[in-house]
Amino acid sequence: MKAGLVVIGALALSGCASLGGPAPVSRPDVVAQVNVLRQSAGLPPVRVAALGVTRDRASSAWPHRNGDLAAGHKGFSSDVIAADMPGAWAGENLYRGPSGSSGQEIVETWSASVRHKAIMLHRGAQVCSAASVADERLAVVALTC
């Protein structure tokens, strides 16, 4: 794992939360790096989707910048149900690290965790979306597939 990067969760299905923070920003660079990983594993790429649910997830996870894993994953189930997207959800990865973290750094960090990597390499995954919220020091990134 890269110094200073902290992995903060994978696939949690729990209650509802929506606490304020910086405005979320789409991160197609993260999904592009997920596709590099998928290609190296012989899997087809996922489509990049600009899903509002991922922006909502990034915003909901922002209070978790201080290391509270439960707060970061809170609301996953209700957010994805509200998205009314067809199909099953592979899960969610969350990342907390420096605000300038690249998609490659984020995916490499998730790849060091069996649970995070399993979500990115889920054979049934067809669409993934990533978004982040950041201040001058920290970023929280949410990936939903």
C-alpha atoms as a printed R data frame, in Angstrom:
    type eleno elety resid chain resno       x       y       z
1   ATOM     1    CA   MET     A     1   0.000   0.000   0.000
2   ATOM     2    CA   LYS     A     2   1.286   3.470  -0.813
3   ATOM     3    CA   ALA     A     3   2.385   5.609   2.144
4   ATOM     4    CA   GLY     A     4  -0.287   7.981   3.369
5   ATOM     5    CA   LEU     A     5  -3.149   6.184   1.647
6   ATOM     6    CA   VAL     A     6  -5.838   4.624   3.740
7   ATOM     7    CA   VAL     A     7  -8.404   2.146   2.552
8   ATOM     8    CA   ILE     A     8 -11.684   2.807   4.269
9   ATOM     9    CA   GLY     A     9 -14.132   0.141   3.284
10  ATOM    10    CA   ALA     A    10 -15.756  -2.306   0.925
11  ATOM    11    CA   LEU     A    11 -19.289  -3.492   0.306
12  ATOM    12    CA   ALA     A    12 -21.405  -2.380   3.234
13  ATOM    13    CA   LEU     A    13 -25.164  -2.580   3.235
14  ATOM    14    CA   SER     A    14 -26.613  -0.399   5.981
15  ATOM    15    CA   GLY     A    15 -28.923   2.499   6.933
16  ATOM    16    CA   CYS     A    16 -29.309   6.028   5.582
17  ATOM    17    CA   ALA     A    17 -27.145   9.158   5.882
18  ATOM    18    CA   SER     A    18 -26.553  12.313   3.940
19  ATOM    19    CA   LEU     A    19 -24.251  14.808   5.586
20  ATOM    20    CA   GLY     A    20 -22.832  17.857   3.866
21  ATOM    21    CA   GLY     A    21 -19.336  18.451   2.630
22  ATOM    22    CA   PRO     A    22 -17.557  19.679  -0.473
23  ATOM    23    CA   ALA     A    23 -19.327  19.261  -3.816
24  ATOM    24    CA   PRO     A    24 -18.833  15.827  -5.395
25  ATOM    25    CA   VAL     A    25 -16.871  15.488  -8.639
26  ATOM    26    CA   SER     A    26 -17.148  12.606 -11.128
27  ATOM    27    CA   ARG     A    27 -13.980  10.470 -11.370
28  ATOM    28    CA   PRO     A    28 -13.982   8.629 -14.718
29  ATOM    29    CA   ASP     A    29 -10.199   8.242 -14.280
30  ATOM    30    CA   VAL     A    30 -10.877   5.813 -11.416
31  ATOM    31    CA   VAL     A    31 -13.189   3.677 -13.577
32  ATOM    32    CA   ALA     A    32 -10.601   3.770 -16.383
33  ATOM    33    CA   GLN     A    33  -8.036   2.308 -13.968
34  ATOM    34    CA   VAL     A    34 -10.556  -0.312 -12.827
35  ATOM    35    CA   ASN     A    35 -10.767  -1.308 -16.498
36  ATOM    36    CA   VAL     A    36  -6.968  -1.599 -16.714
37  ATOM    37    CA   LEU     A    37  -7.141  -4.014 -13.762
38  ATOM    38    CA   ARG     A    38 -10.062  -5.909 -15.314
39  ATOM    39    CA   GLN     A    39  -8.240  -6.218 -18.649
40  ATOM    40    CA   SER     A    40  -5.147  -7.609 -16.906
41  ATOM    41    CA   ALA     A    41  -7.419 -10.254 -15.343
42  ATOM    42    CA   GLY     A    42  -8.955 -11.160 -18.718
43  ATOM    43    CA   LEU     A    43 -12.309  -9.531 -17.925
44  ATOM    44    CA   PRO     A    44 -14.312  -7.224 -20.148
45  ATOM    45    CA   PRO     A    45 -14.297  -3.525 -19.295
46  ATOM    46    CA   VAL     A    46 -17.159  -1.899 -17.439
47  ATOM    47    CA   ARG     A    47 -18.959   1.087 -18.878
48  ATOM    48    CA   VAL     A    48 -18.412   4.398 -17.128
49  ATOM    49    CA   ALA     A    49 -21.699   5.717 -15.829
50  ATOM    50    CA   ALA     A    50 -22.304   9.179 -14.454
51  ATOM    51    CA   LEU     A    51 -24.715   7.923 -11.820
52  ATOM    52    CA   GLY     A    52 -26.111  10.376  -9.328
53  ATOM    53    CA   VAL     A    53 -25.982   7.607  -6.731
54  ATOM    54    CA   THR     A    54 -22.171   7.655  -6.728
55  ATOM    55    CA   ARG     A    55 -22.066  11.411  -6.280
56  ATOM    56    CA   ASP     A    56 -24.521  10.975  -3.402
57  ATOM    57    CA   ARG     A    57 -22.375   8.174  -1.960
58  ATOM    58    CA   ALA     A    58 -19.240  10.341  -2.097
59  ATOM    59    CA   SER     A    59 -21.074  13.149  -0.301
60  ATOM    60    CA   SER     A    60 -22.495  10.758   2.290
61  ATOM    61    CA   ALA     A    61 -19.019   9.331   2.930
62  ATOM    62    CA   TRP     A    62 -17.357  12.738   3.437
63  ATOM    63    CA   PRO     A    63 -17.802  12.853   7.256
64  ATOM    64    CA   HIS     A    64 -15.848   9.601   7.280
65  ATOM    65    CA   ARG     A    65 -12.680  11.492   6.268
66  ATOM    66    CA   ASN     A    66 -11.772  11.275   9.946
67  ATOM    67    CA   GLY     A    67 -11.622   7.475   9.800
68  ATOM    68    CA   ASP     A    68 -15.157   6.441  10.844
69  ATOM    69    CA   LEU     A    69 -15.753   3.452   8.558
70  ATOM    70    CA   ALA     A    70 -19.375   2.919   9.637
71  ATOM    71    CA   ALA     A    71 -20.257   6.538   8.830
72  ATOM    72    CA   GLY     A    72 -18.688   6.236   5.394
73  ATOM    73    CA   HIS     A    73 -20.711   3.211   4.331
74  ATOM    74    CA   LYS     A    74 -23.931   4.318   5.991
75  ATOM    75    CA   GLY     A    75 -26.729   4.697   3.490
76  ATOM    76    CA   PHE     A    76 -25.381   2.467   0.700
77  ATOM    77    CA   SER     A    77 -28.509   0.322   0.517
78  ATOM    78    CA   SER     A    78 -30.959   3.192   0.573
79  ATOM    79    CA   ASP     A    79 -28.933   5.186  -1.987
80  ATOM    80    CA   VAL     A    80 -28.726   2.338  -4.506
81  ATOM    81    CA   ILE     A    81 -32.376   1.411  -4.039
82  ATOM    82    CA   ALA     A    82 -33.330   5.052  -4.653
83  ATOM    83    CA   ALA     A    83 -31.260   5.007  -7.872
84  ATOM    84    CA   ASP     A    84 -33.783   2.519  -9.312
85  ATOM    85    CA   MET     A    85 -31.147   0.920 -11.561
86  ATOM    86    CA   PRO     A    86 -31.886  -2.525 -13.033
87  ATOM    87    CA   GLY     A    87 -29.695  -5.469 -12.098
88  ATOM    88    CA   ALA     A    88 -27.728  -6.431  -9.011
89  ATOM    89    CA   TRP     A    89 -25.078  -4.261  -7.341
90  ATOM    90    CA   ALA     A    90 -21.575  -5.725  -7.051
91  ATOM    91    CA   GLY     A    91 -20.819  -3.337  -4.198
92  ATOM    92    CA   GLU     A    92 -19.034  -0.208  -3.150
93  ATOM    93    CA   ASN     A    93 -15.420   0.711  -2.504
94  ATOM    94    CA   LEU     A    94 -14.473   3.786  -0.499
95  ATOM    95    CA   TYR     A    95 -11.063   5.415  -0.361
96  ATOM    96    CA   ARG     A    96  -9.593   8.118   1.851
97  ATOM    97    CA   GLY     A    97  -6.279   9.669   0.930
98  ATOM    98    CA   PRO     A    98  -4.508  12.816  -0.252
99  ATOM    99    CA   SER     A    99  -6.694  15.182  -2.268
100 ATOM   100    CA   GLY     A   100  -4.422  14.819  -5.294
101 ATOM   101    CA   SER     A   101  -4.657  11.012  -5.464
102 ATOM   102    CA   SER     A   102  -4.735   9.695  -9.021
103 ATOM   103    CA   GLY     A   103  -7.086   7.017 -10.276
104 ATOM   104    CA   GLN     A   104  -4.120   4.674 -10.522
105 ATOM   105    CA   GLU     A   105  -3.116   5.261  -6.877
106 ATOM   106    CA   ILE     A   106  -6.684   4.696  -5.720
107 ATOM   107    CA   VAL     A   107  -7.155   1.449  -7.660
108 ATOM   108    CA   GLU     A   108  -3.716   0.166  -6.557
109 ATOM   109    CA   THR     A   109  -4.721   0.799  -2.945
110 ATOM   110    CA   TRP     A   110  -8.027  -1.045  -3.372
111 ATOM   111    CA   SER     A   111  -6.190  -3.884  -5.148
112 ATOM   112    CA   ALA     A   112  -4.202  -4.567  -1.972
113 ATOM   113    CA   SER     A   113  -7.479  -5.587  -0.267
114 ATOM   114    CA   VAL     A   114  -9.143  -8.868  -1.225
115 ATOM   115    CA   ARG     A   115 -12.658  -7.473  -0.650
116 ATOM   116    CA   HIS     A   116 -12.073  -4.256  -2.601
117 ATOM   117    CA   LYS     A   117 -10.399  -6.092  -5.466
118 ATOM   118    CA   ALA     A   118 -13.258  -8.612  -5.647
119 ATOM   119    CA   ILE     A   119 -15.728  -5.790  -6.267
120 ATOM   120    CA   MET     A   120 -13.602  -4.338  -9.069
121 ATOM   121    CA   LEU     A   121 -13.146  -7.795 -10.625
122 ATOM   122    CA   HIS     A   122 -16.747  -8.941 -10.194
123 ATOM   123    CA   ARG     A   123 -17.460 -11.016 -13.300
124 ATOM   124    CA   GLY     A   124 -21.017  -9.712 -13.578
125 ATOM   125    CA   ALA     A   125 -20.110  -6.034 -13.320
126 ATOM   126    CA   GLN     A   126 -21.114  -4.095 -16.411
127 ATOM   127    CA   VAL     A   127 -21.235  -0.482 -15.201
128 ATOM   128    CA   CYS     A   128 -19.225   1.362 -12.556
129 ATOM   129    CA   SER     A   129 -19.233   4.962 -11.463
130 ATOM   130    CA   ALA     A   130 -16.800   6.886  -9.288
131 ATOM   131    CA   ALA     A   131 -16.987  10.261  -7.594
132 ATOM   132    CA   SER     A   132 -14.953  12.113  -4.994
133 ATOM   133    CA   VAL     A   133 -15.285  14.901  -2.498
134 ATOM   134    CA   ALA     A   134 -12.146  16.695  -1.365
135 ATOM   135    CA   ASP     A   135 -10.779  19.627   0.532
136 ATOM   136    CA   GLU     A   136  -7.216  20.925   0.344
137 ATOM   137    CA   ARG     A   137  -5.894  17.897   2.287
138 ATOM   138    CA   LEU     A   138  -8.100  14.843   1.887
139 ATOM   139    CA   ALA     A   139 -10.253  13.150  -0.726
140 ATOM   140    CA   VAL     A   140 -12.946  10.567  -0.173
141 ATOM   141    CA   VAL     A   141 -13.696   8.545  -3.307
142 ATOM   142    CA   ALA     A   142 -16.695   6.264  -3.814
143 ATOM   143    CA   LEU     A   143 -16.840   3.572  -6.493
144 ATOM   144    CA   THR     A   144 -20.130   1.775  -7.102
145 ATOM   145    CA   CYS     A   145 -20.462  -1.132  -9.518
